């Protein structure tokens, strides 16, 4: 086998780190750090597909962990599968294993004595500066791991006479070919699904995510993306699509979930059902979901929507009642909290560093407008970056806030 193989074990899509409440896009780590560094170091990169075959632990995974010339394990979000696969690699191979983790993920006590390369993750993306820094660093680490003679596996360090299992060259070639086929199929399925989402082809995205869930039925990220594609598809009609999406999301126990992505979806579905039916039950459920997500994540998305839903709920109450006052006070309190947060974010970041930069601008503009602060500069900056539909969505949301301007 002339070509050197790197096998990457990590989660895919957006995963929640329940220790910190942060949501990380692990695909960004792979695309902007791991894959470029691996290829720059002269390796062919194959990503673990994380697929469960027939309810049994994947045989192909074990094989790749044994034969790969290099394994990179990203244990960010304390991903259970990545940690397990890292342990298997340490048991099978004495060296050429590299561990990565984003810098806010707490390391387990039994890993904190093993060299772990940490990187900075903004949540939705990797900044250009951090990507370049980490590609350079990881490339050097890979090259050092390739030539070093000492084991990096704690198993072979503590048991130096232990012999590694081996396979013959024909078996290795067959395993690599199978792994590449699975990796390509999986990558194509998810890549096409995400492209359909970006192009607003939600029906096609829904089909792909359904197929992906057949291969990996217990993955929360795939369930979340299928939920999104389903209600955005609006088939057979808006209410029907929203109810179907709610049923899909039920699998993640969204009422008790500590995953802010799940609670955010529950809030979005209920808010849209309120808009379509004017049933106050859905508005109440939207407030519960957004509030739970905001408490968990303290993010601008849940915060802005919690503000908006509290304002809408105040409209449904008797004028001057305690309940109306409660919802108004909650709305202004959250709005002020979120506005402080997004203003700080804009001070320390730029459009080249965050893929959601324009949405931070939009939230800043809307909440500044709502709280009677200067909003025009933020609005102008958003307009320069926004597509037509994004601007339309912004103006629609701003129009709702305008009805509740502080006296």
PDB file of C-alpha atoms in Angstrom, residues 8-16 23-37 45 47-50 74 76-77 79 100 102 119-127 131 135 183 186-195 197-198 209 212 216 219 221-222 224-225 355:
ATOM      1  CA  UNK A   8     -10.577  10.735  11.186  1.00  0.00           C
ATOM      2  CA  UNK A   9     -12.935   9.883  14.039  1.00  0.00           C
ATOM      3  CA  UNK A  10     -15.292  12.662  15.136  1.00  0.00           C
ATOM      4  CA  UNK A  11     -18.944  13.639  15.161  1.00  0.00           C
ATOM      5  CA  UNK A  12     -20.541  15.250  12.110  1.00  0.00           C
ATOM      6  CA  UNK A  13     -22.809  18.246  11.761  1.00  0.00           C
ATOM      7  CA  UNK A  14     -23.716  20.372  14.765  1.00  0.00           C
ATOM      8  CA  UNK A  15     -23.210  18.769  18.155  1.00  0.00           C
ATOM      9  CA  UNK A  16     -23.974  20.150  21.614  1.00  0.00           C
ATOM     10  CA  UNK A  23     -23.226  24.052  19.908  1.00  0.00           C
ATOM     11  CA  UNK A  24     -20.293  23.296  17.608  1.00  0.00           C
ATOM     12  CA  UNK A  25     -20.347  22.737  13.866  1.00  0.00           C
ATOM     13  CA  UNK A  26     -17.872  19.850  13.659  1.00  0.00           C
ATOM     14  CA  UNK A  27     -18.039  19.815   9.872  1.00  0.00           C
ATOM     15  CA  UNK A  28     -16.300  23.207   9.991  1.00  0.00           C
ATOM     16  CA  UNK A  29     -13.471  21.668  12.026  1.00  0.00           C
ATOM     17  CA  UNK A  30     -13.045  18.901   9.477  1.00  0.00           C
ATOM     18  CA  UNK A  31     -13.233  21.131   6.390  1.00  0.00           C
ATOM     19  CA  UNK A  32     -11.155  24.058   7.666  1.00  0.00           C
ATOM     20  CA  UNK A  33      -8.573  22.378   9.901  1.00  0.00           C
ATOM     21  CA  UNK A  34      -8.278  18.597   9.732  1.00  0.00           C
ATOM     22  CA  UNK A  35      -8.645  17.753   6.042  1.00  0.00           C
ATOM     23  CA  UNK A  36      -6.333  20.533   4.733  1.00  0.00           C
ATOM     24  CA  UNK A  37      -3.626  19.655   7.273  1.00  0.00           C
ATOM     25  CA  UNK A  45      -8.123  11.522   4.377  1.00  0.00           C
ATOM     26  CA  UNK A  47     -13.644  10.390   7.735  1.00  0.00           C
ATOM     27  CA  UNK A  48     -15.424   7.944  10.007  1.00  0.00           C
ATOM     28  CA  UNK A  49     -19.006   7.739   8.779  1.00  0.00           C
ATOM     29  CA  UNK A  50     -20.421   6.940  12.227  1.00  0.00           C
ATOM     30  CA  UNK A  74     -11.516  15.007  17.637  1.00  0.00           C
ATOM     31  CA  UNK A  76     -14.840  17.959  21.129  1.00  0.00           C
ATOM     32  CA  UNK A  77     -18.247  17.978  22.882  1.00  0.00           C
ATOM     33  CA  UNK A  79     -18.299  12.804  21.828  1.00  0.00           C
ATOM     34  CA  UNK A 100      -7.824  17.177  18.976  1.00  0.00           C
ATOM     35  CA  UNK A 102     -11.795  22.590  20.942  1.00  0.00           C
ATOM     36  CA  UNK A 119      -8.221  24.842  18.890  1.00  0.00           C
ATOM     37  CA  UNK A 120     -10.656  27.722  19.096  1.00  0.00           C
ATOM     38  CA  UNK A 121     -14.167  27.209  17.730  1.00  0.00           C
ATOM     39  CA  UNK A 122     -16.686  30.054  17.388  1.00  0.00           C
ATOM     40  CA  UNK A 123     -19.621  27.613  17.393  1.00  0.00           C
ATOM     41  CA  UNK A 124     -20.909  27.939  13.838  1.00  0.00           C
ATOM     42  CA  UNK A 125     -17.546  28.203  12.159  1.00  0.00           C
ATOM     43  CA  UNK A 126     -13.755  28.371  12.447  1.00  0.00           C
ATOM     44  CA  UNK A 127     -12.223  31.817  11.931  1.00  0.00           C
ATOM     45  CA  UNK A 131      -7.894  27.819  10.554  1.00  0.00           C
ATOM     46  CA  UNK A 135      -3.459  23.838   9.680  1.00  0.00           C
ATOM     47  CA  UNK A 183     -17.229   7.600   3.129  1.00  0.00           C
ATOM     48  CA  UNK A 186     -22.220   9.205   3.260  1.00  0.00           C
ATOM     49  CA  UNK A 187     -20.522  12.483   2.334  1.00  0.00           C
ATOM     50  CA  UNK A 188     -22.543  12.751  -0.877  1.00  0.00           C
ATOM     51  CA  UNK A 189     -25.825  12.061   0.925  1.00  0.00           C
ATOM     52  CA  UNK A 190     -25.240  14.720   3.575  1.00  0.00           C
ATOM     53  CA  UNK A 191     -23.484  17.162   1.263  1.00  0.00           C
ATOM     54  CA  UNK A 192     -26.377  17.098  -1.202  1.00  0.00           C
ATOM     55  CA  UNK A 193     -28.895  17.479   1.635  1.00  0.00           C
ATOM     56  CA  UNK A 194     -27.165  20.594   2.962  1.00  0.00           C
ATOM     57  CA  UNK A 195     -26.877  22.033  -0.556  1.00  0.00           C
ATOM     58  CA  UNK A 197     -31.254  23.377   2.207  1.00  0.00           C
ATOM     59  CA  UNK A 198     -29.125  26.315   1.042  1.00  0.00           C
ATOM     60  CA  UNK A 209     -32.098  13.239   5.530  1.00  0.00           C
ATOM     61  CA  UNK A 212     -29.384   9.220   6.222  1.00  0.00           C
ATOM     62  CA  UNK A 216     -27.957   6.154  11.469  1.00  0.00           C
ATOM     63  CA  UNK A 219     -28.346  10.629  15.485  1.00  0.00           C
ATOM     64  CA  UNK A 221     -28.298  16.108  14.289  1.00  0.00           C
ATOM     65  CA  UNK A 222     -29.934  14.208  11.413  1.00  0.00           C
ATOM     66  CA  UNK A 224     -32.904  18.087  13.695  1.00  0.00           C
ATOM     67  CA  UNK A 225     -32.072  18.643  10.024  1.00  0.00           C
ATOM     68  CA  UNK A 355     -20.642  32.854   9.055  1.00  0.00           C
TER      69      UNK A 355
END
